[in-house]
Amino acid sequence: PRLDSSAASDVYKRQASGSAVPSPVLGIAIARFGQRGVQSAVALDWVAARFSDPDPATREAAAYYVSRIPLQSWTRLLPAAQEALVNAAPDDPAAMYLALGIGVGGLTDDEPLLVEVMERSVDWRIRVNAALGLGRPTPTPGTRAALLRALDDPSPRVRVAAATALSVARELPPSDLQALVERMGADPGLTGPEDPDHDPSGAWQVPATLAAAVARAGRMGVVVQWMDRWVGGPPAPRMAGANALGLAPDPLATDQLVELVDDEDPAAAGAAMRALARRWLVLARRGEDPSAALGWFSRGVNSGSFAVVSPAASALASEPFLSLGAADTLLGWLADEHHGS
């Protein structure tokens, strides 16, 4: 159907006239219209009235709306959504969408409710969305303790969601930081491929996600040690570590990334170069001399690894590097590629 106001009005009128538009279908249609900026007071009233509908599918469809539309577009529904989440059963799928919609708003007043939902719900999907909501825009002192507890959740998805929420923390008190450091280095099954208790199914994702917060808080050495345990293993953990090192305030993190660009694993080397490119943007804003960065990116272009060449070439194709002769480096690389093909 046409996704404009007249089409939306037709859908609402059909429902009001008793025509056969199943409520769950109508709820999804209203959300789809809303995602495209087509909304009305009629639609919002319909959604609010069905947060507590006796039909589970209808409740879920109404809750789906608030999970897909920015909070500023449905602010007047917030009290009804909060009440519905308070009263939702621990396994009600509607709570999954309500928690996501309310959590995206990042309102401090909603934190106790999201903590309660995360800890009482039996559906891992609800717990995941509540955990993610507790990290927006950054975890507060009131939510960090709950997120740290969620790192021991039975579901690996919830553990990763809790780690994701914690990873955006801009400031961590020493006790919380130490808890993350211990999680990266001491958990059974999370230490690396050589550990006899290692779980190859993806348990590395929790410490890999926490690495960003640990590096940002100045504990770069912890991240480097954790990455070293994965040498010879799958590339994803060391790629995540490289990304974390790009956030570290310690200037030595740059040296670690430059060294990693020469790694035998092209995926890890490429991640390091991408981290260097992002790191340079920060250094440039501080007025750093670009000479050293010119060397990183020039070496990257000539590395022969596309995973490294691509971010390095993108960085060189901008100022101040073009003024420093980077164009010659890029043209030389293109000529070599042409002759090689």
PDB file of C-alpha atoms in Angstrom, residues 220 224 227 238 241-243 245-246 250-265 268-277 279-280 283 290-300 303 308:
ATOM      1  CA  MET A 220      45.417  -0.946  27.909  1.00  0.00           C
ATOM      2  CA  VAL A 224      46.924  -6.470  25.089  1.00  0.00           C
ATOM      3  CA  MET A 227      44.621 -10.348  22.771  1.00  0.00           C
ATOM      4  CA  ARG A 238      41.894  -9.757  18.273  1.00  0.00           C
ATOM      5  CA  GLY A 241      40.896  -5.874  20.873  1.00  0.00           C
ATOM      6  CA  ALA A 242      42.357  -3.673  18.147  1.00  0.00           C
ATOM      7  CA  ASN A 243      39.193  -1.621  18.085  1.00  0.00           C
ATOM      8  CA  LEU A 245      43.071  -0.109  21.678  1.00  0.00           C
ATOM      9  CA  GLY A 246      41.975   2.654  19.344  1.00  0.00           C
ATOM     10  CA  ASP A 250      47.723   5.897  26.452  1.00  0.00           C
ATOM     11  CA  PRO A 251      49.979   7.017  23.538  1.00  0.00           C
ATOM     12  CA  LEU A 252      51.558   3.549  23.642  1.00  0.00           C
ATOM     13  CA  ALA A 253      48.308   2.184  22.223  1.00  0.00           C
ATOM     14  CA  THR A 254      49.312   3.736  18.914  1.00  0.00           C
ATOM     15  CA  ASP A 255      52.560   1.755  18.954  1.00  0.00           C
ATOM     16  CA  GLN A 256      50.633  -1.438  19.689  1.00  0.00           C
ATOM     17  CA  LEU A 257      48.336  -0.815  16.734  1.00  0.00           C
ATOM     18  CA  VAL A 258      51.219   0.002  14.381  1.00  0.00           C
ATOM     19  CA  GLU A 259      52.834  -3.287  15.378  1.00  0.00           C
ATOM     20  CA  LEU A 260      49.593  -5.175  14.873  1.00  0.00           C
ATOM     21  CA  VAL A 261      49.276  -3.849  11.315  1.00  0.00           C
ATOM     22  CA  ASP A 262      52.152  -6.215  10.433  1.00  0.00           C
ATOM     23  CA  ASP A 263      50.361  -9.204  11.929  1.00  0.00           C
ATOM     24  CA  GLU A 264      50.182 -12.383   9.861  1.00  0.00           C
ATOM     25  CA  ASP A 265      46.420 -12.458  10.333  1.00  0.00           C
ATOM     26  CA  ALA A 268      43.562  -8.479  12.789  1.00  0.00           C
ATOM     27  CA  ALA A 269      45.934  -6.296  10.752  1.00  0.00           C
ATOM     28  CA  GLY A 270      43.017  -4.646   8.967  1.00  0.00           C
ATOM     29  CA  ALA A 271      41.228  -3.981  12.255  1.00  0.00           C
ATOM     30  CA  ALA A 272      44.389  -2.347  13.579  1.00  0.00           C
ATOM     31  CA  MET A 273      44.637  -0.075  10.541  1.00  0.00           C
ATOM     32  CA  ARG A 274      40.990   0.935  10.864  1.00  0.00           C
ATOM     33  CA  ALA A 275      41.618   1.734  14.540  1.00  0.00           C
ATOM     34  CA  LEU A 276      44.642   3.832  13.561  1.00  0.00           C
ATOM     35  CA  ALA A 277      42.563   5.744  11.025  1.00  0.00           C
ATOM     36  CA  ARG A 279      42.714   7.377  16.188  1.00  0.00           C
ATOM     37  CA  TRP A 280      44.292   9.812  13.758  1.00  0.00           C
ATOM     38  CA  LEU A 283      44.979  13.227  17.162  1.00  0.00           C
ATOM     39  CA  PRO A 290      50.829  14.220  10.811  1.00  0.00           C
ATOM     40  CA  SER A 291      54.308  12.964   9.869  1.00  0.00           C
ATOM     41  CA  ALA A 292      54.095   9.762  11.906  1.00  0.00           C
ATOM     42  CA  ALA A 293      50.570   9.022  10.682  1.00  0.00           C
ATOM     43  CA  LEU A 294      51.726   9.532   7.100  1.00  0.00           C
ATOM     44  CA  GLY A 295      54.205   6.743   7.703  1.00  0.00           C
ATOM     45  CA  TRP A 296      51.562   4.379   9.126  1.00  0.00           C
ATOM     46  CA  PHE A 297      49.186   4.836   6.245  1.00  0.00           C
ATOM     47  CA  SER A 298      51.890   4.757   3.548  1.00  0.00           C
ATOM     48  CA  ARG A 299      53.134   1.422   4.904  1.00  0.00           C
ATOM     49  CA  GLY A 300      49.567   0.204   4.976  1.00  0.00           C
ATOM     50  CA  SER A 303      51.314  -3.864   2.617  1.00  0.00           C
ATOM     51  CA  VAL A 308      44.945  -3.034   5.426  1.00  0.00           C
TER      52      VAL A 308
END
